[in-house]
Short mmCIF file of C-alpha atoms and ligand atoms in Angstrom, two decimals:
data_model
loop_
_atom_site.label_atom_id
_atom_site.label_comp_id
_atom_site.label_asym_id
_atom_site.label_seq_id
_atom_site.Cartn_x
_atom_site.Cartn_y
_atom_site.Cartn_z
CA MET A 1419 24.11 -13.13 -11.20
CA PRO A 1420 22.56 -10.51 -9.22
CA ARG A 1421 18.61 -10.49 -9.25
CA PRO A 1422 16.79 -8.46 -11.58
CA TYR A 1423 14.91 -5.56 -10.28
CA ASN A 1424 11.02 -5.78 -10.22
CA PHE A 1425 8.73 -2.76 -10.64
CA SER A 1426 5.64 -4.66 -10.36
CA ALA A 1427 2.75 -2.77 -8.64
CA GLY A 1428 1.80 -5.86 -6.39
CA PRO A 1429 2.72 -8.46 -5.58
CA ALA A 1430 5.81 -6.68 -5.63
CA MET A 1431 9.62 -6.97 -4.78
CA LEU A 1432 10.49 -8.21 -1.25
CA PRO A 1433 13.96 -7.36 0.33
CA GLU A 1434 16.45 -9.97 -0.79
CA ALA A 1435 17.52 -10.06 2.66
CA VAL A 1436 14.04 -11.44 3.93
CA LEU A 1437 13.82 -13.98 1.02
CA GLU A 1438 17.37 -15.21 1.88
CA GLN A 1439 16.38 -15.41 5.72
CA ALA A 1440 13.27 -17.10 4.87
CA LYS A 1441 14.87 -19.68 2.62
CA ALA A 1442 17.40 -20.48 5.62
CA GLU A 1443 14.18 -21.14 7.91
CA MET A 1444 11.82 -22.86 5.34
CA LEU A 1445 12.46 -26.63 6.35
CA ASP A 1446 13.45 -25.80 10.00
CA TRP A 1447 12.31 -22.63 12.00
CA ARG A 1448 14.85 -22.25 14.81
CA GLY A 1449 15.26 -25.58 15.54
CA SER A 1450 11.86 -26.39 15.91
CA GLY A 1451 11.48 -29.19 13.39
CA MET A 1452 8.68 -27.29 11.42
CA SER A 1453 8.61 -24.89 8.51
CA VAL A 1454 6.41 -21.78 9.61
CA MET A 1455 3.62 -23.26 7.17
CA GLU A 1456 3.77 -26.45 9.10
CA MET A 1457 3.19 -24.88 12.44
CA SER A 1458 -0.34 -24.44 14.78
CA HIS A 1459 -0.98 -21.12 14.90
CA ARG A 1460 -1.91 -21.18 18.26
CA GLY A 1461 1.60 -23.22 19.15
CA LYS A 1462 4.13 -21.09 21.34
CA GLU A 1463 6.36 -21.07 18.30
CA PHE A 1464 3.84 -19.32 15.80
CA VAL A 1465 2.51 -17.15 18.48
CA SER A 1466 5.84 -15.77 19.13
CA ILE A 1467 6.16 -14.84 15.51
CA ALA A 1468 2.89 -13.10 15.45
CA GLU A 1469 3.49 -11.20 18.68
CA GLY A 1470 6.82 -10.02 17.67
CA ALA A 1471 5.56 -8.93 14.42
CA GLU A 1472 3.00 -6.73 15.62
CA ALA A 1473 5.32 -5.38 18.24
CA ASP A 1474 7.85 -4.48 15.46
CA LEU A 1475 4.93 -2.85 13.20
CA ARG A 1476 3.84 -0.88 16.40
CA GLU A 1477 6.99 0.25 16.66
CA LEU A 1478 7.86 1.40 13.21
CA LEU A 1479 4.75 3.39 12.85
CA ASN A 1480 4.62 4.40 16.89
CA VAL A 1481 1.00 3.15 16.84
CA PRO A 1482 -1.01 4.41 20.15
CA ALA A 1483 -1.83 1.99 22.70
CA ASN A 1484 -5.54 2.66 22.17
CA TYR A 1485 -5.66 1.40 18.61
CA LYS A 1486 -5.82 -2.37 17.53
CA VAL A 1487 -3.61 -3.97 14.93
CA LEU A 1488 -4.95 -6.60 13.18
CA PHE A 1489 -3.81 -9.23 10.73
CA LEU A 1490 -6.53 -10.26 8.52
CA GLN A 1491 -7.43 -11.61 5.11
CA GLY A 1492 -9.42 -10.95 2.15
CA GLY A 1493 -7.21 -8.04 0.74
CA ALA A 1494 -7.78 -4.34 0.68
CA SER A 1495 -10.95 -4.90 -1.38
CA SER A 1496 -12.73 -6.40 1.46
CA GLN A 1497 -12.04 -3.65 3.63
CA PHE A 1498 -14.29 -1.51 1.17
CA ALA A 1499 -16.91 -3.52 2.68
CA MET A 1500 -15.86 -3.63 6.14
CA MET A 1501 -15.43 0.03 6.21
CA PRO A 1502 -19.06 1.03 6.31
CA MET A 1503 -20.07 -2.29 8.10
CA ASN A 1504 -17.88 -1.52 11.24
CA LEU A 1505 -17.60 2.40 10.95
CA LEU A 1506 -21.33 3.39 10.30
CA ARG A 1507 -21.98 3.03 13.77
CA GLY A 1508 -25.95 3.63 13.36
CA LYS A 1509 -25.33 6.45 10.79
CA ALA A 1510 -26.78 6.49 7.44
CA LYS A 1511 -23.96 8.49 5.70
CA ALA A 1512 -20.34 8.38 4.72
CA ASP A 1513 -18.13 10.65 2.73
CA TYR A 1514 -15.72 9.65 0.49
CA LEU A 1515 -13.06 11.59 -1.49
CA ASN A 1516 -12.38 10.05 -5.31
CA THR A 1517 -9.05 10.42 -6.56
CA GLY A 1518 -8.92 7.41 -8.60
CA GLN A 1519 -9.59 3.76 -9.67
CA TRP A 1520 -9.23 2.55 -5.82
CA SER A 1521 -11.44 5.52 -4.43
CA LYS A 1522 -14.22 4.46 -7.05
CA LYS A 1523 -14.18 0.50 -6.00
CA ALA A 1524 -14.21 1.94 -2.34
CA ILE A 1525 -17.26 4.01 -3.02
CA SER A 1526 -19.21 1.47 -5.13
CA GLU A 1527 -18.79 -1.13 -2.16
CA ALA A 1528 -19.81 1.51 0.34
CA LYS A 1529 -23.01 2.45 -1.60
CA LYS A 1530 -24.35 -1.28 -0.37
CA PHE A 1531 -24.39 -0.26 2.93
CA CYS A 1532 -24.90 3.17 3.18
CA GLN A 1533 -25.74 6.88 1.41
CA VAL A 1534 -22.24 8.08 0.08
CA ASN A 1535 -21.58 11.66 -0.46
CA VAL A 1536 -18.61 12.07 -2.62
CA VAL A 1537 -16.84 15.39 -1.27
CA ALA A 1538 -14.87 16.15 -4.35
CA SER A 1539 -13.55 14.18 -7.30
CA SER A 1540 -10.77 14.74 -9.71
CA GLU A 1541 -12.04 12.31 -12.35
CA ALA A 1542 -13.07 15.36 -14.64
CA VAL A 1543 -9.01 15.76 -14.87
CA ASN A 1544 -8.63 12.05 -15.39
CA PHE A 1545 -7.27 11.67 -11.64
CA THR A 1546 -3.87 13.71 -12.56
CA THR A 1547 -4.58 15.39 -9.05
CA VAL A 1548 -6.12 15.76 -5.77
CA PRO A 1549 -9.22 18.06 -5.15
CA ALA A 1550 -8.04 21.02 -2.97
CA ARG A 1551 -9.23 20.62 0.41
CA ASP A 1552 -10.83 23.88 0.56
CA THR A 1553 -13.15 22.31 -2.28
CA TRP A 1554 -14.31 19.16 -0.39
CA LYS A 1555 -18.25 19.25 0.58
CA CYS A 1556 -18.05 17.23 3.63
CA ASP A 1557 -21.54 16.26 5.14
CA PRO A 1558 -21.47 16.89 8.79
CA ASP A 1559 -23.87 14.21 9.43
CA ALA A 1560 -21.39 11.57 8.10
CA ALA A 1561 -20.05 8.74 9.92
CA TYR A 1562 -16.39 8.90 8.55
CA LEU A 1563 -14.40 10.16 5.57
CA HIS A 1564 -12.73 7.77 3.58
CA TYR A 1565 -10.06 8.58 0.87
CA THR A 1566 -6.79 6.95 -0.91
CA PRO A 1567 -3.93 8.67 0.11
CA ASN A 1568 -1.90 6.72 -2.78
CA GLU A 1569 -3.65 5.87 -5.58
CA THR A 1570 -1.58 2.84 -7.02
CA ILE A 1571 -2.89 2.80 -10.81
CA GLY A 1572 -2.80 6.78 -11.13
CA GLY A 1573 0.15 7.46 -9.28
CA VAL A 1574 -1.36 10.41 -7.29
CA GLU A 1575 -0.30 10.91 -3.72
CA MET A 1576 -1.58 13.04 -1.20
CA ASP A 1577 0.74 13.28 1.94
CA ALA A 1578 -1.00 15.92 3.91
CA ILE A 1579 -3.45 14.33 6.31
CA PRO A 1580 -6.56 16.33 6.06
CA GLU A 1581 -8.18 17.77 8.93
CA VAL A 1582 -12.03 16.76 8.90
CA GLY A 1583 -14.51 16.45 11.83
CA VAL A 1584 -15.26 12.70 11.52
CA PRO A 1585 -12.73 9.75 11.93
CA LEU A 1586 -10.71 9.25 8.86
CA ALA A 1587 -10.58 6.14 7.13
CA ALA A 1588 -7.59 5.62 4.85
CA ASP A 1589 -7.10 2.85 1.97
CA MET A 1590 -2.83 2.86 2.45
CA SER A 1591 -2.55 -0.23 0.39
CA SER A 1592 0.29 1.42 -1.46
CA THR A 1593 1.98 3.65 0.64
CA LEU A 1594 1.83 2.44 4.47
CA LEU A 1595 5.61 2.15 5.63
CA SER A 1596 7.16 4.09 2.86
CA ARG A 1597 7.55 7.11 5.25
CA PRO A 1598 6.78 8.05 8.98
CA LEU A 1599 2.95 8.75 9.60
CA ASP A 1600 0.90 10.14 12.79
CA VAL A 1601 -1.66 7.21 13.27
CA SER A 1602 -3.04 9.00 15.56
CA LYS A 1603 -4.68 11.29 12.95
CA PHE A 1604 -6.83 8.24 11.84
CA GLY A 1605 -9.78 6.14 12.84
CA VAL A 1606 -8.86 3.33 10.73
CA ILE A 1607 -5.73 2.55 8.37
CA TYR A 1608 -5.71 -0.59 6.15
CA ALA A 1609 -3.27 -1.95 3.69
CA GLY A 1610 -3.19 -5.10 1.42
CA ALA A 1611 0.34 -6.51 2.31
CA GLN A 1612 1.37 -7.50 -1.16
CA LYS A 1613 2.43 -3.90 -2.12
CA ASN A 1614 4.75 -2.67 0.51
CA ILE A 1615 4.53 -5.07 3.48
CA GLY A 1616 4.92 -8.83 2.27
CA PRO A 1617 3.37 -11.52 0.40
CA ALA A 1618 -0.45 -11.45 -0.89
CA GLY A 1619 -2.76 -12.90 1.75
CA LEU A 1620 -2.38 -10.58 4.42
CA THR A 1621 -4.44 -7.33 5.08
CA ILE A 1622 -3.06 -5.18 7.87
CA VAL A 1623 -6.08 -3.06 9.71
CA ILE A 1624 -5.11 -0.41 12.60
CA VAL A 1625 -8.43 0.85 13.98
CA ARG A 1626 -9.06 3.03 16.98
CA GLU A 1627 -10.48 0.94 19.76
CA ASP A 1628 -13.51 3.54 20.34
CA LEU A 1629 -14.86 2.85 16.75
CA MET A 1630 -15.14 -0.92 17.26
CA GLY A 1631 -17.92 -3.33 18.56
CA GLN A 1632 -20.95 -1.58 16.75
CA THR A 1633 -20.80 -3.21 13.53
CA VAL A 1634 -24.01 -3.29 11.29
CA ALA A 1635 -26.61 -5.93 12.44
CA GLY A 1636 -26.07 -9.47 10.78
CA ALA A 1637 -22.40 -9.03 9.97
CA PRO A 1638 -20.36 -12.15 9.81
CA THR A 1639 -18.00 -12.53 12.30
CA MET A 1640 -14.94 -12.65 10.16
CA LEU A 1641 -15.95 -8.97 9.05
CA ASP A 1642 -16.13 -7.67 12.50
CA TYR A 1643 -13.17 -5.51 13.75
CA ALA A 1644 -14.36 -5.99 16.98
CA ALA A 1645 -14.74 -10.14 17.16
CA MET A 1646 -10.99 -10.51 15.35
CA ALA A 1647 -9.62 -7.94 17.74
CA LYS A 1648 -10.87 -9.67 20.81
CA GLU A 1649 -8.86 -12.97 19.28
CA GLY A 1650 -5.95 -11.45 18.49
CA SER A 1651 -6.76 -12.01 14.83
CA MET A 1652 -7.18 -15.81 15.48
CA TYR A 1653 -10.94 -16.30 15.42
CA ASN A 1654 -9.89 -18.57 12.46
CA THR A 1655 -6.43 -19.66 11.09
CA PRO A 1656 -4.97 -16.42 9.83
CA PRO A 1657 -2.57 -16.37 6.89
CA THR A 1658 0.51 -17.70 8.96
CA TYR A 1659 3.06 -17.62 6.43
CA ALA A 1660 2.28 -14.28 4.95
CA TRP A 1661 2.37 -12.84 8.87
CA TYR A 1662 5.96 -14.16 9.30
CA ILE A 1663 7.11 -12.73 6.06
CA ALA A 1664 5.74 -9.39 6.94
CA GLY A 1665 7.17 -9.93 10.48
CA LEU A 1666 10.74 -10.17 8.62
CA VAL A 1667 10.19 -7.01 6.60
CA PHE A 1668 9.30 -5.24 9.95
CA GLN A 1669 12.63 -6.36 10.97
CA TRP A 1670 14.33 -5.61 7.73
CA LEU A 1671 12.94 -2.15 8.13
CA LYS A 1672 13.84 -1.62 11.69
CA ALA A 1673 17.76 -2.60 10.80
CA GLN A 1674 17.54 0.06 7.88
CA GLY A 1675 17.10 2.54 10.30
CA GLY A 1676 13.08 2.83 10.41
CA LEU A 1677 10.62 4.69 8.55
CA GLN A 1678 12.33 7.97 8.81
CA VAL A 1679 15.32 6.50 6.55
CA MET A 1680 12.67 4.72 4.49
CA GLY A 1681 11.34 7.99 3.71
CA GLU A 1682 14.36 9.88 2.97
CA ARG A 1683 15.30 6.80 0.37
CA ASN A 1684 12.05 6.49 -1.10
CA LYS A 1685 11.83 10.47 -1.74
CA ALA A 1686 15.43 10.09 -3.09
CA LYS A 1687 14.10 7.22 -5.63
CA ALA A 1688 11.11 9.31 -6.89
CA GLU A 1689 12.98 12.56 -7.60
CA LEU A 1690 15.85 11.05 -9.77
CA LEU A 1691 12.80 8.82 -11.81
CA TYR A 1692 10.50 12.21 -12.22
CA LYS A 1693 13.37 14.23 -12.79
CA THR A 1694 14.66 11.92 -15.64
CA ILE A 1695 11.05 11.70 -16.80
CA ASP A 1696 10.47 15.57 -17.07
CA GLU A 1697 13.89 16.28 -18.39
CA SER A 1698 13.74 13.95 -21.11
CA GLY A 1699 11.59 15.49 -23.57
CA PHE A 1700 10.59 11.77 -24.29
CA TYR A 1701 9.12 10.20 -21.41
CA ARG A 1702 5.88 11.78 -19.90
CA ASN A 1703 3.97 11.86 -16.55
CA PRO A 1704 0.89 13.42 -16.21
CA VAL A 1705 0.55 13.84 -12.69
CA ASP A 1706 0.38 17.21 -11.19
CA PRO A 1707 3.84 17.76 -9.58
CA ALA A 1708 2.23 18.47 -6.13
CA TYR A 1709 0.64 15.38 -6.00
CA ARG A 1710 3.17 12.62 -7.58
CA SER A 1711 3.37 9.39 -5.96
CA TRP A 1712 6.90 7.95 -4.23
CA MET A 1713 5.76 4.41 -4.89
CA ASN A 1714 4.10 4.25 -8.29
CA VAL A 1715 5.26 6.35 -11.47
CA PRO A 1716 3.36 6.01 -14.49
CA PHE A 1717 5.06 7.52 -17.65
CA ILE A 1718 4.24 7.05 -21.48
CA LEU A 1719 6.42 7.16 -24.19
CA PRO A 1720 6.07 9.47 -27.27
CA ASP A 1721 4.58 6.43 -29.48
CA GLU A 1722 2.86 3.60 -28.21
CA ALA A 1723 4.42 1.66 -30.89
CA LEU A 1724 7.35 2.05 -28.64
CA ASP A 1725 5.83 0.17 -25.76
CA LYS A 1726 6.53 -3.41 -26.70
CA PRO A 1727 10.36 -3.09 -27.58
CA PHE A 1728 11.00 -0.81 -24.36
CA LEU A 1729 9.23 -3.76 -21.95
CA ALA A 1730 11.48 -6.50 -23.92
CA GLU A 1731 14.54 -4.62 -23.97
CA ALA A 1732 14.03 -3.63 -20.00
CA LYS A 1733 13.53 -7.06 -19.44
CA SER A 1734 16.70 -8.02 -21.15
CA ALA A 1735 18.42 -5.38 -19.03
CA GLY A 1736 17.08 -7.26 -15.77
CA LEU A 1737 14.25 -4.34 -15.21
CA LEU A 1738 10.94 -6.38 -14.84
CA THR A 1739 7.40 -5.75 -14.74
CA LEU A 1740 7.17 -1.90 -16.13
CA ALA A 1741 3.86 -2.21 -17.86
CA GLY A 1742 1.28 0.16 -17.07
CA HIS A 1743 -1.97 -1.07 -15.55
CA ARG A 1744 -4.33 -2.48 -18.28
CA SER A 1745 -6.91 0.65 -17.90
CA VAL A 1746 -4.14 3.10 -18.58
CA GLY A 1747 -1.40 1.74 -20.78
CA GLY A 1748 2.13 3.18 -20.88
CA MET A 1749 4.39 2.31 -18.24
CA ARG A 1750 4.62 2.07 -14.72
CA ALA A 1751 7.50 1.56 -12.17
CA SER A 1752 6.45 0.60 -8.94
CA ILE A 1753 9.44 1.55 -6.27
CA TYR A 1754 8.13 0.42 -3.09
CA ASN A 1755 10.50 0.00 -0.08
CA ALA A 1756 12.35 -3.05 -1.19
CA VAL A 1757 13.32 -1.60 -4.81
CA PRO A 1758 16.95 -0.17 -3.99
CA LEU A 1759 18.07 3.21 -5.36
CA GLU A 1760 20.17 1.11 -7.05
CA GLY A 1761 17.44 -0.52 -9.08
CA VAL A 1762 15.88 3.11 -9.87
CA LYS A 1763 19.55 4.10 -11.41
CA ALA A 1764 19.55 1.13 -13.27
CA LEU A 1765 16.14 2.28 -14.92
CA VAL A 1766 16.93 5.72 -15.46
CA ASP A 1767 20.08 4.72 -17.35
CA PHE A 1768 18.20 1.92 -19.31
CA MET A 1769 15.36 4.96 -20.20
CA ALA A 1770 18.11 7.22 -21.09
CA ASP A 1771 20.02 4.84 -23.46
CA PHE A 1772 16.60 3.49 -24.89
CA GLN A 1773 15.77 7.28 -25.89
CA LYS A 1774 19.02 7.71 -27.25
CA ARG A 1775 18.61 4.77 -29.71
CA ARG A 1776 14.98 5.26 -30.38
CA GLY A 1777 14.16 9.03 -29.91
C1 LIG B 1905 -3.61 -3.13 -4.66
C2 LIG B 1905 -4.88 -2.14 -3.99
C3 LIG B 1905 -6.24 -2.66 -3.43
C4 LIG B 1905 -6.41 -3.97 -3.89
O1 LIG B 1905 -5.94 -4.85 -3.22
P1 LIG B 1905 -6.24 -6.09 -2.87
O2 LIG B 1905 -5.61 -6.79 -1.64
O3 LIG B 1905 -6.15 -7.13 -4.22
O4 LIG B 1905 -7.91 -6.24 -2.45
C5 LIG B 1905 -6.69 -1.49 -3.09
N1 LIG B 1905 -6.26 -0.15 -2.75
C6 LIG B 1905 -5.21 0.13 -3.38
C7 LIG B 1905 -4.52 1.62 -2.95
C8 LIG B 1905 -4.48 -0.82 -3.75
O5 LIG B 1905 -3.17 -0.32 -4.02
#
């Protein structure tokens, strides 16, 4: 019996090969006599796992040498506060682009630390598009500009990296590693792991070195990029097991052919699903086609009364976790790296069949 396909937005599906390897190594990691969960984070075994994971991530993303890669805790939500605490560097203002629910959360947290200038917002159109770059009202005195390249809830993705005159900070929780990325265009990139990287509990931060070391007075050490970087993300006990699994995912991505190959696969998966939705005359996706996410695909059925049967029958067909976010309803298929094309094919076949029977 094959495993079902899981379309959860996060924690999300992991590559089966990674789970199998973790299972095989669970009780005894490579003859060490220990599970990775039982190892000292400062022992040579775990240090080799940690260093290998960082090296593989740097290779996948081609991370320039003047950037630190941090393996932290606290989720992307902690980064909403760490952003201003670390990046304001004596300034009083920061620019934020508002493209959805996660942008809004980042903005409200930043307001605790500085004056937030919302450069543009798509809230008036229910976050179904991204405001055109030439409408953004950037503040020349802003310490940085923050945006959310992929809004996980709305399914809105902005692939082009905006040119702005200040360091760019990006919440890439649901898009990092989905395709190639030019890291050198950013000041800080961060991502909670549980979407497209690994298990919950780990947060990846990639930060340009010259932006560190001017953290707001009174900042806890745990929230200071410079302090965490100095200790190799081991100021305290890091999330060792999540770090290890993320490392297995990075190896899996390299074995697939890297981010170019993943980008092509993700594009093909998304195109198949959007085409099915658009041509159905039954399902509907409200997002501006220019900004549709490759990772999170919300769609609605013509009648809310069909939601429950759709979800129940999908589950019986081995298609899990398709309910939309509680704030928007409808359906949402998250099709991160670990969801294979076969999974999307199974989903669109099911959708066509459901429409035939219920449409
Ligand atoms: C899931 C998500 C978050 C929140 O992540 P946590 O790790 O739960 O704090 C923030 N931003 C985006 C874009 C997300 O998808």
